[in-house]
Amino acid sequence: PLQKSHKLFMSTNSIVLLALLALLVFWGVGAYNRLVRQKNLIADAFVAIDLQFKERHDLILRLVEVAGEYLQHEPQALLPLMQARNAVSGANDALRSRPSSGRLVMQLMADEQALQDQFDHFWTGVSTLAMQADPKLRELAQQLSATESRMAFACQTFNLSVAQFNAAQMQFPTLLLARLFGFAPAVSLQLGIKHV
């Protein structure tokens, strides 16, 4: 009888241990999948930003073409703007492949600030008389402003996804799993765009 109760105790302990192990595995798989899902939401949110970046860069190019005739005496003002636009385009392309990379987000923000500075310099060179005289220039400026508003909204969605991802991986014990599988905190995208 003592041997039977010992075997029963061992099998009960084994069952409890296996059940706890199974629970731990299920929790681990669920937590990992939650982190992956949150990371994918960042990538999905970046798609909207990416579309607005492309539209904005095309509009800047068209604005430069139209306004360039008013700046014929300053062709050197256009080159830095186009170089800054190309740098942002390259940073955006890099970020598209890894939208949760903090380093790439920081690079895009730095390049975007340089573009904004160059655009501000360019825009001050385009006189208000040129804006009043050329309806195409006014229309492009309005389109650029609308695109920048949509970009700001898309950035809010992206930043919300980043915040949720970072919060999910900071919760204990998910934090341990996140570090084990190399999940790193994502960085919010802050753009200093001033509307034209």
XYZ file of N, CA, C and O in Angstrom:
784
model
N 0.812 -1.195 0.000
C 0.000 0.000 0.000
C 0.862 1.269 0.000
O 0.516 2.235 -0.654
N 1.966 1.264 0.746
C 2.842 2.429 0.797
C 3.489 2.680 -0.561
O 3.629 3.818 -1.005
N 3.862 1.570 -1.218
C 4.495 1.684 -2.539
C 3.502 2.228 -3.568
O 3.859 3.021 -4.415
N 2.236 1.811 -3.461
C 1.204 2.295 -4.384
C 0.975 3.789 -4.188
O 0.851 4.544 -5.146
N 0.910 4.229 -2.938
C 0.681 5.655 -2.683
C 1.887 6.484 -3.137
O 1.740 7.601 -3.617
N 3.107 5.920 -3.033
C 4.312 6.618 -3.495
C 4.281 6.776 -5.019
O 4.594 7.844 -5.556
N 3.864 5.701 -5.727
C 3.767 5.763 -7.193
C 2.686 6.748 -7.611
O 2.851 7.501 -8.568
N 1.583 6.743 -6.896
C 0.498 7.670 -7.202
C 0.954 9.108 -6.977
O 0.676 9.995 -7.782
N 1.711 9.342 -5.896
C 2.245 10.672 -5.593
C 3.215 11.121 -6.692
O 3.178 12.264 -7.136
N 4.077 10.213 -7.149
C 5.043 10.517 -8.210
C 4.323 10.821 -9.519
O 4.704 11.754 -10.227
N 3.321 10.052 -9.859
C 2.617 10.300 -11.114
C 1.830 11.619 -11.034
O 1.743 12.342 -12.013
N 1.263 11.952 -9.868
C 0.561 13.218 -9.699
C 1.537 14.379 -9.834
O 1.239 15.369 -10.508
N 2.707 14.251 -9.211
C 3.738 15.290 -9.330
C 4.186 15.442 -10.780
O 4.396 16.554 -11.259
N 4.343 14.330 -11.465
C 4.769 14.364 -12.868
C 3.719 15.056 -13.731
O 4.055 15.857 -14.610
N 2.469 14.746 -13.482
C 1.382 15.355 -14.243
C 1.341 16.862 -13.998
O 1.223 17.661 -14.927
N 1.468 17.252 -12.717
C 1.467 18.673 -12.371
C 2.658 19.371 -13.021
O 2.530 20.464 -13.596
N 3.823 18.746 -12.963
C 5.031 19.314 -13.566
C 4.880 19.455 -15.078
O 5.219 20.493 -15.655
N 4.342 18.421 -15.728
C 4.117 18.481 -17.177
C 3.089 19.554 -17.535
O 3.236 20.256 -18.533
N 2.058 19.679 -16.708
C 1.040 20.699 -16.951
C 1.641 22.103 -16.822
O 1.371 22.983 -17.645
N 2.467 22.303 -15.802
C 3.139 23.600 -15.635
C 4.079 23.893 -16.796
O 4.143 25.022 -17.291
N 4.808 22.881 -17.239
C 5.715 23.034 -18.376
C 4.925 23.367 -19.652
O 5.311 24.257 -20.422
N 3.808 22.694 -19.855
C 2.967 22.966 -21.026
C 2.413 24.388 -20.962
O 2.389 25.101 -21.969
N 1.987 24.816 -19.764
C 1.508 26.189 -19.586
C 2.587 27.207 -19.908
O 2.332 28.217 -20.579
N 3.804 26.937 -19.462
C 4.930 27.831 -19.720
C 5.215 27.918 -21.221
O 5.440 29.007 -21.759
N 5.179 26.785 -21.905
C 5.421 26.764 -23.350
C 4.314 27.533 -24.075
O 4.594 28.361 -24.961
N 3.058 27.286 -23.713
C 1.948 27.999 -24.354
C 2.039 29.503 -24.108
O 1.808 30.310 -25.000
N 2.378 29.884 -22.883
C 2.544 31.302 -22.581
C 3.676 31.875 -23.429
O 3.539 32.972 -24.000
N 4.810 31.176 -23.519
C 5.955 31.655 -24.301
C 5.611 31.850 -25.769
O 5.956 32.870 -26.374
N 4.911 30.879 -26.341
C 4.507 30.985 -27.749
C 3.542 32.160 -27.928
O 3.676 32.954 -28.868
N 2.598 32.292 -27.015
C 1.640 33.401 -27.098
C 2.316 34.758 -26.957
O 2.017 35.693 -27.709
N 3.243 34.875 -26.008
C 3.947 36.144 -25.799
C 4.818 36.489 -27.004
O 4.856 37.638 -27.455
N 5.501 35.503 -27.552
C 6.339 35.718 -28.734
C 5.473 36.171 -29.912
O 5.811 37.136 -30.609
N 4.356 35.485 -30.124
C 3.462 35.853 -31.228
C 2.885 37.254 -31.045
O 2.698 37.984 -32.014
N 2.606 37.632 -29.803
C 2.113 38.983 -29.521
C 3.164 40.030 -29.893
O 2.851 41.059 -30.498
N 4.422 39.764 -29.543
C 5.496 40.697 -29.890
C 5.672 40.805 -31.402
O 5.852 41.900 -31.945
N 5.608 39.686 -32.086
C 5.733 39.693 -33.552
C 4.570 40.465 -34.165
O 4.759 41.269 -35.092
N 3.374 40.252 -33.645
C 2.199 40.958 -34.154
C 2.355 42.471 -33.950
O 2.074 43.263 -34.852
N 2.828 42.870 -32.774
C 3.044 44.298 -32.504
C 4.111 44.884 -33.433
O 3.976 46.002 -33.929
N 5.152 44.109 -33.680
C 6.217 44.564 -34.584
C 5.672 44.702 -36.006
O 6.025 45.646 -36.727
N 4.809 43.785 -36.414
C 4.196 43.865 -37.740
C 3.263 45.063 -37.862
O 3.115 45.631 -38.947
N 2.625 45.457 -36.771
C 1.776 46.647 -36.792
C 2.598 47.903 -37.069
O 2.126 48.834 -37.727
N 3.839 47.923 -36.575
C 4.739 49.042 -36.873
C 5.007 49.090 -38.372
O 4.947 50.150 -38.997
N 5.308 47.928 -38.948
C 5.574 47.862 -40.393
C 4.341 48.291 -41.184
O 4.457 49.039 -42.168
N 3.163 47.849 -40.767
C 1.927 48.234 -41.456
C 1.702 49.742 -41.370
O 1.284 50.376 -42.346
N 1.976 50.313 -40.205
C 1.789 51.759 -40.027
C 2.783 52.548 -40.873
O 2.471 53.640 -41.357
N 3.969 51.982 -41.078
C 4.970 52.698 -41.881
C 4.577 52.763 -43.351
O 4.973 53.690 -44.066
N 3.780 51.820 -43.809
C 3.343 51.823 -45.217
C 2.630 53.138 -45.541
O 2.863 53.740 -46.599
N 1.779 53.610 -44.638
C 1.058 54.873 -44.870
C 2.027 56.051 -44.904
O 1.879 56.964 -45.732
N 3.022 56.036 -44.037
C 4.027 57.101 -44.033
C 4.815 57.057 -45.334
O 5.084 58.090 -45.957
N 5.180 55.870 -45.747
C 5.965 55.685 -46.963
C 5.236 56.269 -48.175
O 5.838 56.967 -49.008
N 3.947 56.027 -48.271
C 3.159 56.577 -49.389
C 3.172 58.105 -49.368
O 3.311 58.751 -50.414
N 3.040 58.679 -48.182
C 3.034 60.141 -48.068
C 4.408 60.728 -48.371
O 4.519 61.800 -48.965
N 5.479 60.021 -47.953
C 6.832 60.466 -48.276
C 7.018 60.524 -49.791
O 7.545 61.503 -50.322
N 6.599 59.474 -50.465
C 6.755 59.435 -51.928
C 5.991 60.577 -52.585
O 6.513 61.264 -53.466
N 4.752 60.783 -52.143
C 3.949 61.863 -52.719
C 4.586 63.216 -52.419
O 4.665 64.090 -53.283
N 5.069 63.379 -51.190
C 5.697 64.652 -50.801
C 6.946 64.917 -51.634
O 7.170 66.033 -52.100
N 7.760 63.893 -51.836
C 8.991 64.077 -52.614
C 8.688 64.409 -54.066
O 9.382 65.232 -54.671
N 7.648 63.796 -54.615
C 7.242 64.132 -55.982
C 6.741 65.576 -56.058
O 7.054 66.305 -56.998
N 5.973 65.994 -55.059
C 5.467 67.367 -55.044
C 6.601 68.379 -54.878
O 6.580 69.446 -55.508
N 7.584 68.052 -54.032
C 8.728 68.954 -53.870
C 9.454 69.101 -55.206
O 9.830 70.204 -55.608
N 9.637 67.998 -55.906
C 10.300 68.042 -57.212
C 9.511 68.922 -58.188
O 10.090 69.766 -58.882
N 8.195 68.756 -58.222
C 7.369 69.563 -59.123
C 7.376 71.037 -58.710
O 7.415 71.934 -59.562
N 7.364 71.285 -57.404
C 7.442 72.667 -56.913
C 8.754 73.315 -57.327
O 8.777 74.480 -57.741
N 9.828 72.558 -57.210
C 11.142 73.077 -57.583
C 11.170 73.392 -59.075
O 11.709 74.428 -59.494
N 10.577 72.513 -59.881
C 10.545 72.755 -61.326
C 9.774 74.029 -61.655
O 10.220 74.847 -62.456
N 8.604 74.212 -61.034
C 7.777 75.386 -61.325
C 8.398 76.648 -60.733
O 8.488 77.678 -61.401
N 8.850 76.560 -59.477
C 9.391 77.748 -58.810
C 10.803 78.058 -59.274
O 11.275 79.185 -59.095
N 11.469 77.095 -59.877
C 12.847 77.303 -60.323
C 12.987 78.458 -61.278
O 14.006 79.160 -61.271
N 11.978 78.720 -62.086
C 12.069 79.836 -63.038
C 12.083 81.177 -62.320
O 12.597 82.153 -62.835
N 11.527 81.223 -61.107
C 11.574 82.465 -60.333
C 12.904 82.621 -59.598
O 13.189 83.662 -59.045
N 13.687 81.552 -59.592
C 14.992 81.574 -58.912
C 16.137 81.383 -59.902
O 17.175 80.855 -59.552
N 15.954 81.802 -61.135
C 16.993 81.593 -62.146
C 18.301 82.257 -61.761
O 19.367 81.784 -62.139
N 18.208 83.306 -61.002
C 19.437 83.992 -60.582
C 20.127 83.254 -59.427
O 21.235 83.589 -59.064
N 19.459 82.224 -58.844
C 20.020 81.454 -57.731
C 19.932 79.952 -57.981
O 19.344 79.224 -57.190
N 20.547 79.424 -59.052
C 20.440 77.982 -59.298
C 21.120 77.144 -58.216
O 20.749 76.004 -57.996
N 22.090 77.740 -57.507
C 22.763 76.998 -56.435
C 21.824 76.713 -55.265
O 22.092 75.825 -54.463
N 20.718 77.419 -55.164
C 19.755 77.182 -54.082
C 19.001 75.872 -54.280
O 18.503 75.292 -53.328
N 18.919 75.404 -55.524
C 18.159 74.192 -55.814
C 18.954 72.921 -55.544
O 18.383 71.903 -55.161
N 20.273 72.964 -55.746
C 21.095 71.758 -55.601
C 21.055 71.188 -54.183
O 20.792 69.991 -54.015
N 21.276 71.987 -53.130
C 21.207 71.418 -51.775
C 19.828 70.842 -51.435
O 19.723 69.836 -50.742
N 18.781 71.474 -51.946
C 17.427 70.975 -51.706
C 17.252 69.599 -52.340
O 16.728 68.680 -51.712
N 17.701 69.445 -53.571
C 17.565 68.162 -54.257
C 18.445 67.094 -53.607
O 18.063 65.925 -53.513
N 19.631 67.484 -53.138
C 20.494 66.524 -52.430
C 19.833 66.068 -51.131
O 19.865 64.885 -50.794
N 19.232 67.007 -50.417
C 18.547 66.658 -49.163
C 17.346 65.762 -49.447
O 17.088 64.792 -48.713
N 16.623 66.054 -50.518
C 15.472 65.224 -50.915
C 15.937 63.808 -51.223
O 15.308 62.827 -50.814
N 17.049 63.671 -51.935
C 17.579 62.343 -52.270
C 18.050 61.592 -51.027
O 17.893 60.371 -50.936
N 18.632 62.316 -50.065
C 19.074 61.678 -48.818
C 17.878 61.126 -48.042
O 17.923 60.008 -47.523
N 16.796 61.905 -47.972
C 15.583 61.440 -47.285
C 14.999 60.237 -48.011
O 14.567 59.264 -47.383
N 15.014 60.294 -49.323
C 14.480 59.176 -50.104
C 15.274 57.891 -49.818
O 14.696 56.817 -49.640
N 16.606 58.002 -49.744
C 17.439 56.841 -49.431
C 17.190 56.322 -48.015
O 17.111 55.110 -47.788
N 17.059 57.249 -47.053
C 16.792 56.848 -45.661
C 15.424 56.187 -45.552
O 15.245 55.212 -44.815
N 14.469 56.703 -46.304
C 13.122 56.130 -46.310
C 13.144 54.720 -46.898
O 12.497 53.812 -46.381
N 13.892 54.527 -47.982
C 14.010 53.196 -48.586
C 14.620 52.199 -47.603
O 14.174 51.060 -47.502
N 15.646 52.632 -46.869
C 16.280 51.753 -45.888
C 15.314 51.394 -44.764
O 15.234 50.244 -44.340
N 14.562 52.386 -44.305
C 13.623 52.159 -43.203
C 12.460 51.272 -43.631
O 11.930 50.513 -42.826
N 12.093 51.344 -44.897
C 10.995 50.519 -45.401
C 11.275 49.036 -45.161
O 10.378 48.263 -44.860
N 12.535 48.622 -45.274
C 12.871 47.208 -45.093
C 12.894 46.797 -43.614
O 12.700 45.628 -43.303
N 13.130 47.750 -42.699
C 13.172 47.446 -41.258
C 12.557 48.597 -40.466
O 13.269 49.346 -39.807
N 11.229 48.755 -40.509
C 10.599 49.917 -39.888
C 10.680 49.984 -38.365
O 10.402 51.033 -37.790
N 11.078 48.918 -37.717
C 11.199 48.988 -36.253
C 12.652 49.237 -35.827
O 12.945 49.232 -34.638
N 13.535 49.516 -36.780
C 14.940 49.789 -36.463
C 15.095 51.214 -35.950
O 14.869 52.183 -36.684
N 15.494 51.335 -34.708
C 15.680 52.653 -34.109
C 16.744 53.471 -34.825
O 16.589 54.674 -35.031
N 17.826 52.839 -35.237
C 18.919 53.530 -35.921
C 18.433 54.126 -37.239
O 18.731 55.273 -37.571
N 17.633 53.348 -37.996
C 17.142 53.835 -39.279
C 16.099 54.941 -39.107
O 16.050 55.880 -39.910
N 15.292 54.863 -38.069
C 14.327 55.935 -37.787
C 15.080 57.218 -37.458
O 14.735 58.301 -37.954
N 16.134 57.113 -36.646
C 16.929 58.295 -36.282
C 17.580 58.916 -37.524
O 17.622 60.139 -37.654
N 18.074 58.077 -38.432
C 18.694 58.580 -39.661
C 17.665 59.312 -40.519
O 17.942 60.384 -41.052
N 16.478 58.730 -40.638
C 15.422 59.380 -41.421
C 15.052 60.730 -40.810
O 14.887 61.721 -41.533
N 14.946 60.791 -39.494
C 14.591 62.060 -38.850
C 15.665 63.120 -39.097
O 15.348 64.283 -39.367
N 16.936 62.730 -39.029
C 18.027 63.687 -39.274
C 17.998 64.178 -40.723
O 18.116 65.389 -40.982
N 17.822 63.251 -41.663
C 17.773 63.634 -43.073
C 16.538 64.475 -43.372
O 16.594 65.419 -44.168
N 15.433 64.148 -42.736
C 14.193 64.909 -42.936
C 14.352 66.331 -42.409
O 13.864 67.285 -43.026
N 15.047 66.498 -41.292
C 15.278 67.840 -40.750
C 16.140 68.658 -41.712
O 15.884 69.843 -41.941
N 17.167 68.009 -42.301
C 18.010 68.701 -43.283
C 17.186 69.104 -44.503
O 17.351 70.213 -45.037
N 16.287 68.228 -44.953
C 15.413 68.558 -46.075
C 14.505 69.728 -45.720
O 14.326 70.650 -46.525
N 13.944 69.699 -44.528
C 13.052 70.789 -44.115
C 13.805 72.111 -44.078
O 13.291 73.136 -44.523
N 15.033 72.097 -43.571
C 15.842 73.319 -43.527
C 16.100 73.847 -44.936
O 15.989 75.052 -45.191
N 16.469 72.951 -45.857
C 16.719 73.354 -47.240
C 15.442 73.854 -47.911
O 15.464 74.820 -48.664
N 14.330 73.177 -47.624
C 13.060 73.593 -48.222
C 12.656 74.970 -47.707
O 12.173 75.802 -48.469
N 12.839 75.213 -46.401
C 12.511 76.527 -45.835
C 13.333 77.621 -46.523
O 12.818 78.685 -46.857
N 14.626 77.331 -46.726
C 15.514 78.294 -47.398
C 15.034 78.538 -48.830
O 14.965 79.679 -49.295
N 14.707 77.461 -49.526
C 14.215 77.559 -50.902
C 12.909 78.354 -50.946
O 12.734 79.248 -51.775
N 12.007 78.036 -50.021
C 10.676 78.631 -50.057
C 10.721 80.127 -49.779
O 9.923 80.889 -50.326
N 11.641 80.557 -48.914
C 11.755 81.997 -48.664
C 12.273 82.727 -49.907
O 11.996 83.912 -50.076
N 13.001 81.999 -50.766
C 13.482 82.602 -52.010
C 12.394 82.788 -53.045
O 12.529 83.582 -53.969
N 11.321 82.024 -52.909
C 10.190 82.167 -53.830
C 9.307 83.275 -53.260
O 8.720 83.132 -52.199
N 9.237 84.357 -53.969
C 8.527 85.527 -53.439
C 7.020 85.288 -53.392
O 6.480 84.448 -54.104
N 6.350 86.069 -52.563
C 4.892 85.983 -52.507
C 4.279 86.442 -53.822
O 3.199 86.000 -54.188
N 4.990 87.296 -54.530
C 4.504 87.720 -55.850
C 4.443 86.522 -56.797
O 3.495 86.374 -57.564
N 5.463 85.678 -56.727
C 5.471 84.477 -57.572
C 4.304 83.570 -57.198
O 3.648 82.998 -58.073
N 4.024 83.453 -55.917
C 2.900 82.625 -55.468
C 1.584 83.181 -55.998
O 0.705 82.447 -56.410
N 1.448 84.506 -55.962
C 0.217 85.122 -56.433
C 0.099 85.056 -57.956
O -0.993 84.933 -58.488
N 1.229 85.126 -58.631
C 1.216 85.170 -60.091
C 1.034 83.796 -60.728
O 0.502 83.693 -61.823
N 1.464 82.762 -60.064
C 1.459 81.446 -60.689
C 0.460 80.520 -59.988
O 0.726 80.008 -58.894
N -0.688 80.261 -60.615
C -1.686 79.384 -59.975
C -1.183 77.953 -59.802
O -1.574 77.271 -58.866
N -0.321 77.495 -60.694
C 0.239 76.135 -60.584
C 1.073 76.016 -59.297
O 1.003 75.026 -58.588
N 1.829 77.061 -59.009
C 2.645 77.081 -57.793
C 1.772 77.055 -56.550
O 2.052 76.319 -55.600
N 0.692 77.824 -56.564
C -0.242 77.829 -55.428
C -0.882 76.458 -55.243
O -0.997 75.955 -54.130
N -1.284 75.851 -56.355
C -1.917 74.531 -56.287
C -0.955 73.482 -55.732
O -1.321 72.671 -54.871
N 0.284 73.497 -56.198
C 1.284 72.544 -55.700
C 1.561 72.765 -54.215
O 1.729 71.810 -53.454
N 1.619 74.034 -53.796
C 1.839 74.345 -52.382
C 0.692 73.804 -51.526
O 0.912 73.263 -50.433
N -0.541 73.936 -52.015
C -1.696 73.409 -51.284
C -1.657 71.879 -51.214
O -1.966 71.292 -50.172
N -1.286 71.242 -52.320
C -1.175 69.779 -52.334
C -0.092 69.315 -51.360
O -0.270 68.322 -50.649
N 1.024 70.054 -51.329
C 2.108 69.697 -50.414
C 1.655 69.833 -48.968
O 1.928 68.966 -48.137
N 0.931 70.881 -48.665
C 0.419 71.087 -47.309
C -0.532 69.958 -46.905
O -0.461 69.436 -45.780
N -1.417 69.558 -47.824
C -2.359 68.465 -47.540
C -1.613 67.147 -47.341
O -1.940 66.365 -46.438
N -0.594 66.908 -48.148
C 0.205 65.687 -48.012
C 0.932 65.661 -46.669
O 1.002 64.627 -46.005
N 1.464 66.801 -46.270
C 2.168 66.873 -44.988
C 1.212 66.655 -43.819
O 1.596 66.056 -42.805
N -0.027 67.090 -43.956
C -1.024 66.828 -42.909
C -1.319 65.331 -42.809
O -1.410 64.780 -41.710
N -1.454 64.673 -43.969
C -1.685 63.225 -43.964
C -0.461 62.493 -43.398
O -0.597 61.494 -42.687
N 0.727 63.008 -43.693
C 1.947 62.396 -43.170
C 1.997 62.512 -41.647
O 2.372 61.562 -40.960
N 1.605 63.665 -41.135
C 1.581 63.859 -39.678
C 0.613 62.875 -39.018
O 0.921 62.292 -37.972
N -0.550 62.672 -39.630
C -1.516 61.722 -39.101
C -0.956 60.298 -39.154
O -1.096 59.518 -38.208
N -0.304 59.936 -40.272
C 0.296 58.600 -40.409
C 1.394 58.398 -39.370
O 1.553 57.297 -38.835
N 2.141 59.462 -39.066
C 3.189 59.366 -38.032
C 2.578 59.097 -36.658
O 3.153 58.357 -35.861
N 1.411 59.684 -36.393
C 0.742 59.422 -35.113
C 0.385 57.949 -34.986
O 0.568 57.347 -33.926
N -0.118 57.361 -36.060
C -0.467 55.940 -36.053
C 0.778 55.088 -35.857
O 0.783 54.131 -35.078
N 1.845 55.439 -36.566
C 3.119 54.727 -36.436
C 3.622 54.807 -34.993
O 4.007 53.797 -34.398
N 3.597 56.002 -34.430
C 4.104 56.198 -33.068
C 3.260 55.464 -32.031
O 3.787 54.982 -31.024
N 1.966 55.365 -32.272
C 1.106 54.586 -31.377
C 1.503 53.108 -31.428
O 1.597 52.446 -30.389
N 1.764 52.596 -32.625
C 2.207 51.206 -32.771
C 3.549 50.989 -32.078
O 3.774 49.957 -31.442
N 4.446 51.952 -32.207
C 5.748 51.873 -31.538
C 5.559 51.829 -30.022
O 6.170 51.005 -29.325
N 4.701 52.700 -29.500
C 4.461 52.742 -28.052
C 3.880 51.427 -27.544
O 4.289 50.918 -26.488
N 2.954 50.849 -28.301
C 2.349 49.580 -27.889
C 3.374 48.445 -27.928
O 3.396 47.593 -27.038
N 4.210 48.433 -28.950
C 5.255 47.413 -29.064
C 6.236 47.531 -27.898
O 6.586 46.534 -27.257
N 6.679 48.752 -27.618
C 7.630 48.959 -26.518
C 7.012 48.596 -25.168
O 7.663 47.994 -24.322
N 5.742 48.945 -24.982
C 5.067 48.603 -23.726
C 4.919 47.095 -23.583
O 5.121 46.543 -22.495
N 4.605 46.416 -24.681
C 4.424 44.956 -24.631
C 5.712 44.254 -24.237
O 5.698 43.284 -23.480
N 6.835 44.741 -24.726
C 8.080 44.048 -24.413
C 8.715 44.491 -23.093
O 9.681 43.894 -22.646
N 8.146 45.490 -22.446
C 8.667 45.916 -21.151
C 7.943 45.245 -19.980
O 8.360 45.378 -18.842
N 6.861 44.537 -20.271
C 6.109 43.883 -19.210
C 6.835 42.609 -18.777
O 7.318 41.843 -19.604
N 6.891 42.409 -17.478
C 7.511 41.198 -16.950
C 6.451 40.107 -16.911
O 5.312 40.379 -16.549
N 6.721 38.930 -17.324
C 7.982 38.305 -17.713
C 8.250 38.329 -19.216
O 9.225 37.781 -19.680
N 7.383 39.027 -20.002
C 7.599 39.107 -21.447
C 8.944 39.752 -21.753
O 9.570 39.438 -22.761
N 9.388 40.629 -20.882
C 10.685 41.279 -21.023
C 11.804 40.255 -21.202
O 12.687 40.415 -22.047
N 11.751 39.185 -20.427
C 12.775 38.136 -20.529
C 12.734 37.471 -21.895
O 13.776 37.230 -22.524
N 11.546 37.184 -22.356
C 11.378 36.558 -23.669
C 11.820 37.506 -24.779
O 12.485 37.092 -25.738
N 11.486 38.785 -24.664
C 11.873 39.779 -25.674
C 13.392 39.866 -25.778
O 13.948 39.906 -26.884
N 14.071 39.885 -24.643
C 15.541 39.960 -24.659
C 16.142 38.666 -25.201
O 17.119 38.696 -25.939
N 15.536 37.540 -24.857
C 16.030 36.241 -25.322
C 15.990 36.149 -26.838
O 16.910 35.631 -27.464
N 14.925 36.683 -27.453
C 14.779 36.599 -28.905
C 15.242 37.855 -29.638
O 15.004 38.003 -30.832
N 15.897 38.774 -28.945
C 16.509 39.930 -29.595
C 15.569 41.041 -30.013
O 15.900 41.825 -30.894
N 14.397 41.132 -29.396
C 13.504 42.252 -29.690
C 14.088 43.506 -29.033
O 14.407 43.499 -27.852
N 14.258 44.559 -29.803
C 14.782 45.817 -29.275
C 13.672 46.862 -29.301
O 12.784 46.797 -30.157
N 13.725 47.821 -28.391
C 12.704 48.875 -28.414
C 12.731 49.632 -29.740
O 13.791 49.856 -30.318
N 11.568 50.000 -30.225
C 11.451 50.788 -31.454
C 11.493 52.275 -31.083
O 11.346 52.636 -29.920
N 11.701 53.123 -32.089
C 11.812 54.563 -31.867
C 10.673 55.271 -32.588
O 10.362 54.959 -33.736
N 10.060 56.227 -31.894
C 8.990 57.025 -32.499
C 9.570 57.929 -33.576
O 10.710 58.360 -33.494
N 8.753 58.219 -34.562
C 9.166 59.072 -35.681
C 8.616 60.473 -35.468
O 7.399 60.678 -35.454
N 9.503 61.420 -35.239
C 9.130 62.811 -35.027
C 9.639 63.620 -36.206
O 10.836 63.707 -36.421
N 8.724 64.207 -36.964
C 9.109 65.005 -38.124
C 8.781 66.456 -37.861
O 7.673 66.777 -37.450
N 9.759 67.315 -38.098
C 9.574 68.753 -37.875
C 9.081 69.458 -39.110
O 9.642 70.456 -39.531
N 8.021 68.929 -39.724
C 7.511 69.508 -40.966
C 6.711 70.754 -40.650
O 5.830 70.746 -39.807
N 7.063 71.836 -41.359
C 6.282 73.064 -41.257
C 5.543 73.219 -42.574
O 6.138 73.131 -43.633
N 4.277 73.413 -42.504
C 3.477 73.510 -43.737
C 3.851 74.762 -44.512
O 4.165 75.784 -43.935
N 3.778 74.642 -45.846
C 4.095 75.776 -46.719
C 2.961 76.766 -46.718
O 1.860 76.479 -46.391
